[in-house]
Amino acid sequence: MTRRDRLLLSAAVFVATFAFRYLSLGSFENDHFVNLARAHQLFFRDLPVRDFEDPGLFLSYFASAGAAAALGRNLFAEAVLTCGALAAAAAMTFVLAAEASGSAVVGVLAAAAQVLALPRLY
């Protein structure tokens, strides 16, 4: 498999995973809103540790705040961010498994296993 083929297949895995996760998204778990509330505190110039308790998830807050700044302060931005992150992870899983095994089929199966495990969005 050539590098171009791997790139096209990983892009296809990304798009398919993003579409699956976004279209199957029913609602956010209640625990997800703890992260969102702390991310929105960043808009009021509060900082983790200095202004509110942070159990070590500051990168998650800044990613959510960045998505909200780019796409609007709503749940759509969070859905795009989290579904995109899971799709990127599936695409990376495909590339690594395909490289390690030398088979695109093994890469697709590894990515499919990751997607079908339905990890939580937070």
C-alpha atoms as an extended CHARMM CRD file, in Angstrom:
* protein
*
       122  EXT
         1         1  MET       CA              0.0000000000        0.0000000000        0.0000000000  PROA      1               0.0000000000
         2         2  THR       CA              1.4160000000        3.3540000000       -0.9950000000  PROA      2               0.0000000000
         3         3  ARG       CA              1.5860000000        6.3890000000        1.2300000000  PROA      3               0.0000000000
         4         4  ARG       CA             -1.1040000000        8.0970000000       -0.8650000000  PROA      4               0.0000000000
         5         5  ASP       CA             -3.4450000000        5.1300000000       -0.4350000000  PROA      5               0.0000000000
         6         6  ARG       CA             -2.8950000000        5.1660000000        3.3290000000  PROA      6               0.0000000000
         7         7  LEU       CA             -3.6260000000        8.8890000000        3.4270000000  PROA      7               0.0000000000
         8         8  LEU       CA             -6.8440000000        8.4950000000        1.4350000000  PROA      8               0.0000000000
         9         9  LEU       CA             -7.9950000000        5.5620000000        3.5570000000  PROA      9               0.0000000000
        10        10  SER       CA             -7.2160000000        7.3950000000        6.7940000000  PROA      10              0.0000000000
        11        11  ALA       CA             -9.2110000000       10.3960000000        5.5170000000  PROA      11              0.0000000000
        12        12  ALA       CA            -12.0950000000        8.0470000000        4.7020000000  PROA      12              0.0000000000
        13        13  VAL       CA            -11.8940000000        6.5470000000        8.2060000000  PROA      13              0.0000000000
        14        14  PHE       CA            -11.9260000000       10.0670000000        9.6820000000  PROA      14              0.0000000000
        15        15  VAL       CA            -14.9800000000       11.1500000000        7.6740000000  PROA      15              0.0000000000
        16        16  ALA       CA            -16.8880000000        7.9210000000        8.3290000000  PROA      16              0.0000000000
        17        17  THR       CA            -16.1360000000        8.0160000000       12.0510000000  PROA      17              0.0000000000
        18        18  PHE       CA            -17.0530000000       11.6850000000       12.3630000000  PROA      18              0.0000000000
        19        19  ALA       CA            -20.3370000000       11.1330000000       10.5100000000  PROA      19              0.0000000000
        20        20  PHE       CA            -21.1820000000        8.0700000000       12.6120000000  PROA      20              0.0000000000
        21        21  ARG       CA            -20.4110000000        9.7430000000       15.9380000000  PROA      21              0.0000000000
        22        22  TYR       CA            -22.1400000000       13.0170000000       15.0460000000  PROA      22              0.0000000000
        23        23  LEU       CA            -25.2670000000       11.3980000000       13.6110000000  PROA      23              0.0000000000
        24        24  SER       CA            -25.5670000000        8.9460000000       16.5060000000  PROA      24              0.0000000000
        25        25  LEU       CA            -25.0770000000       11.6630000000       19.1240000000  PROA      25              0.0000000000
        26        26  GLY       CA            -28.2230000000       11.6710000000       21.2330000000  PROA      26              0.0000000000
        27        27  SER       CA            -27.3130000000       13.9000000000       24.1340000000  PROA      27              0.0000000000
        28        28  PHE       CA            -24.3150000000       14.7990000000       26.2250000000  PROA      28              0.0000000000
        29        29  GLU       CA            -23.7490000000       12.9560000000       29.4800000000  PROA      29              0.0000000000
        30        30  ASN       CA            -24.3920000000       14.9700000000       32.6040000000  PROA      30              0.0000000000
        31        31  ASP       CA            -20.7150000000       14.7860000000       33.5960000000  PROA      31              0.0000000000
        32        32  HSD       CA            -19.7570000000       16.5030000000       30.3370000000  PROA      32              0.0000000000
        33        33  PHE       CA            -21.2540000000       19.7760000000       31.5730000000  PROA      33              0.0000000000
        34        34  VAL       CA            -18.6970000000       20.0350000000       34.3800000000  PROA      34              0.0000000000
        35        35  ASN       CA            -16.0450000000       20.3550000000       31.6920000000  PROA      35              0.0000000000
        36        36  LEU       CA            -18.1790000000       22.8120000000       29.7090000000  PROA      36              0.0000000000
        37        37  ALA       CA            -18.8800000000       24.9940000000       32.7290000000  PROA      37              0.0000000000
        38        38  ARG       CA            -15.1760000000       25.2720000000       33.4800000000  PROA      38              0.0000000000
        39        39  ALA       CA            -14.4280000000       25.9670000000       29.8040000000  PROA      39              0.0000000000
        40        40  HSD       CA            -16.9490000000       28.8030000000       29.8090000000  PROA      40              0.0000000000
        41        41  GLN       CA            -15.3190000000       30.2460000000       32.9180000000  PROA      41              0.0000000000
        42        42  LEU       CA            -12.2940000000       30.9380000000       30.7110000000  PROA      42              0.0000000000
        43        43  PHE       CA            -14.4360000000       33.4330000000       28.7780000000  PROA      43              0.0000000000
        44        44  PHE       CA            -14.7680000000       35.4390000000       31.9950000000  PROA      44              0.0000000000
        45        45  ARG       CA            -10.9580000000       35.5060000000       32.3660000000  PROA      45              0.0000000000
        46        46  ASP       CA            -10.8950000000       32.9010000000       35.1070000000  PROA      46              0.0000000000
        47        47  LEU       CA             -7.9330000000       30.5430000000       35.0470000000  PROA      47              0.0000000000
        48        48  PRO       CA             -7.7010000000       26.9500000000       36.2610000000  PROA      48              0.0000000000
        49        49  VAL       CA             -6.0810000000       26.5100000000       39.6810000000  PROA      49              0.0000000000
        50        50  ARG       CA             -5.9580000000       30.2850000000       40.2710000000  PROA      50              0.0000000000
        51        51  ASP       CA             -9.7190000000       30.9350000000       40.1430000000  PROA      51              0.0000000000
        52        52  PHE       CA            -11.3410000000       27.5080000000       40.2900000000  PROA      52              0.0000000000
        53        53  GLU       CA            -10.4530000000       23.9650000000       41.2310000000  PROA      53              0.0000000000
        54        54  ASP       CA             -8.8030000000       21.9940000000       38.4600000000  PROA      54              0.0000000000
        55        55  PRO       CA             -8.2620000000       18.2420000000       38.8010000000  PROA      55              0.0000000000
        56        56  GLY       CA             -5.7130000000       18.3580000000       35.9560000000  PROA      56              0.0000000000
        57        57  LEU       CA             -7.9750000000       18.7440000000       32.9220000000  PROA      57              0.0000000000
        58        58  PHE       CA             -6.9110000000       22.2360000000       31.8570000000  PROA      58              0.0000000000
        59        59  LEU       CA             -6.1540000000       21.2260000000       28.2540000000  PROA      59              0.0000000000
        60        60  SER       CA             -9.7170000000       19.9480000000       27.9280000000  PROA      60              0.0000000000
        61        61  TYR       CA            -11.0640000000       23.3010000000       29.1550000000  PROA      61              0.0000000000
        62        62  PHE       CA             -8.9340000000       25.2640000000       26.7170000000  PROA      62              0.0000000000
        63        63  ALA       CA             -9.8860000000       22.9820000000       23.7990000000  PROA      63              0.0000000000
        64        64  SER       CA            -13.5940000000       23.3890000000       24.5870000000  PROA      64              0.0000000000
        65        65  ALA       CA            -13.2060000000       27.1380000000       25.0070000000  PROA      65              0.0000000000
        66        66  GLY       CA            -11.3260000000       27.3480000000       21.6990000000  PROA      66              0.0000000000
        67        67  ALA       CA            -14.0610000000       25.4210000000       19.9080000000  PROA      67              0.0000000000
        68        68  ALA       CA            -16.6880000000       27.6580000000       21.4890000000  PROA      68              0.0000000000
        69        69  ALA       CA            -14.7680000000       30.7670000000       20.4280000000  PROA      69              0.0000000000
        70        70  ALA       CA            -14.5030000000       29.4940000000       16.8560000000  PROA      70              0.0000000000
        71        71  LEU       CA            -17.9760000000       28.0010000000       16.3810000000  PROA      71              0.0000000000
        72        72  GLY       CA            -20.1130000000       29.7990000000       18.9500000000  PROA      72              0.0000000000
        73        73  ARG       CA            -20.8330000000       29.2240000000       22.5930000000  PROA      73              0.0000000000
        74        74  ASN       CA            -23.2450000000       26.3360000000       22.1270000000  PROA      74              0.0000000000
        75        75  LEU       CA            -23.3080000000       22.5520000000       22.1980000000  PROA      75              0.0000000000
        76        76  PHE       CA            -22.6910000000       22.3190000000       18.4490000000  PROA      76              0.0000000000
        77        77  ALA       CA            -19.1070000000       23.4890000000       18.9820000000  PROA      77              0.0000000000
        78        78  GLU       CA            -18.5870000000       20.8350000000       21.6520000000  PROA      78              0.0000000000
        79        79  ALA       CA            -20.0760000000       18.1440000000       19.4090000000  PROA      79              0.0000000000
        80        80  VAL       CA            -17.7580000000       19.0930000000       16.5480000000  PROA      80              0.0000000000
        81        81  LEU       CA            -14.7470000000       19.1310000000       18.8770000000  PROA      81              0.0000000000
        82        82  THR       CA            -15.4100000000       15.7970000000       20.5430000000  PROA      82              0.0000000000
        83        83  CYS       CA            -16.5680000000       13.9500000000       17.4190000000  PROA      83              0.0000000000
        84        84  GLY       CA            -13.5680000000       15.3600000000       15.5420000000  PROA      84              0.0000000000
        85        85  ALA       CA            -11.1730000000       14.2140000000       18.2600000000  PROA      85              0.0000000000
        86        86  LEU       CA            -12.5990000000       10.6910000000       18.2180000000  PROA      86              0.0000000000
        87        87  ALA       CA            -12.4750000000       10.6340000000       14.4120000000  PROA      87              0.0000000000
        88        88  ALA       CA             -8.8360000000       11.7530000000       14.4560000000  PROA      88              0.0000000000
        89        89  ALA       CA             -8.0420000000        9.0140000000       16.9750000000  PROA      89              0.0000000000
        90        90  ALA       CA             -9.7000000000        6.4010000000       14.7470000000  PROA      90              0.0000000000
        91        91  ALA       CA             -7.7560000000        7.6440000000       11.7160000000  PROA      91              0.0000000000
        92        92  MET       CA             -4.4930000000        7.4330000000       13.6790000000  PROA      92              0.0000000000
        93        93  THR       CA             -5.4010000000        3.9410000000       14.8640000000  PROA      93              0.0000000000
        94        94  PHE       CA             -5.9780000000        2.9340000000       11.2570000000  PROA      94              0.0000000000
        95        95  VAL       CA             -2.6050000000        4.2970000000       10.1330000000  PROA      95              0.0000000000
        96        96  LEU       CA             -0.6660000000        2.7120000000       12.9950000000  PROA      96              0.0000000000
        97        97  ALA       CA             -2.3680000000       -0.6840000000       12.6910000000  PROA      97              0.0000000000
        98        98  ALA       CA             -2.0030000000       -0.7000000000        8.9020000000  PROA      98              0.0000000000
        99        99  GLU       CA              1.6840000000        0.2220000000        9.1810000000  PROA      99              0.0000000000
       100       100  ALA       CA              2.3810000000       -2.3540000000       11.8550000000  PROA      100             0.0000000000
       101       101  SER       CA              0.6000000000       -5.1870000000       10.0590000000  PROA      101             0.0000000000
       102       102  GLY       CA              1.1710000000       -4.1590000000        6.4560000000  PROA      102             0.0000000000
       103       103  SER       CA             -2.5400000000       -4.6740000000        5.7980000000  PROA      103             0.0000000000
       104       104  ALA       CA             -5.2620000000       -2.0690000000        5.2830000000  PROA      104             0.0000000000
       105       105  VAL       CA             -7.8710000000       -4.6080000000        6.3720000000  PROA      105             0.0000000000
       106       106  VAL       CA             -6.2520000000       -4.9370000000        9.7960000000  PROA      106             0.0000000000
       107       107  GLY       CA             -6.1350000000       -1.1380000000       10.0420000000  PROA      107             0.0000000000
       108       108  VAL       CA             -9.8310000000       -0.8170000000        9.2410000000  PROA      108             0.0000000000
       109       109  LEU       CA            -10.7040000000       -3.5580000000       11.7390000000  PROA      109             0.0000000000
       110       110  ALA       CA             -8.6610000000       -1.8660000000       14.4820000000  PROA      110             0.0000000000
       111       111  ALA       CA            -10.2980000000        1.4940000000       13.7980000000  PROA      111             0.0000000000
       112       112  ALA       CA            -13.7380000000       -0.1230000000       13.6730000000  PROA      112             0.0000000000
       113       113  ALA       CA            -13.1450000000       -1.7910000000       17.0440000000  PROA      113             0.0000000000
       114       114  GLN       CA            -12.2540000000        1.5800000000       18.5230000000  PROA      114             0.0000000000
       115       115  VAL       CA            -15.3200000000        3.2870000000       17.0320000000  PROA      115             0.0000000000
       116       116  LEU       CA            -17.7270000000        0.5060000000       18.0050000000  PROA      116             0.0000000000
       117       117  ALA       CA            -16.5340000000        0.6450000000       21.6110000000  PROA      117             0.0000000000
       118       118  LEU       CA            -18.4500000000        3.9850000000       21.7720000000  PROA      118             0.0000000000
       119       119  PRO       CA            -16.1700000000        5.8890000000       24.1670000000  PROA      119             0.0000000000
       120       120  ARG       CA            -17.7380000000        8.7580000000       26.0750000000  PROA      120             0.0000000000
       121       121  LEU       CA            -17.3100000000       12.2120000000       24.6460000000  PROA      121             0.0000000000
       122       122  TYR       CA            -15.7000000000       13.7850000000       27.6960000000  PROA      122             0.0000000000
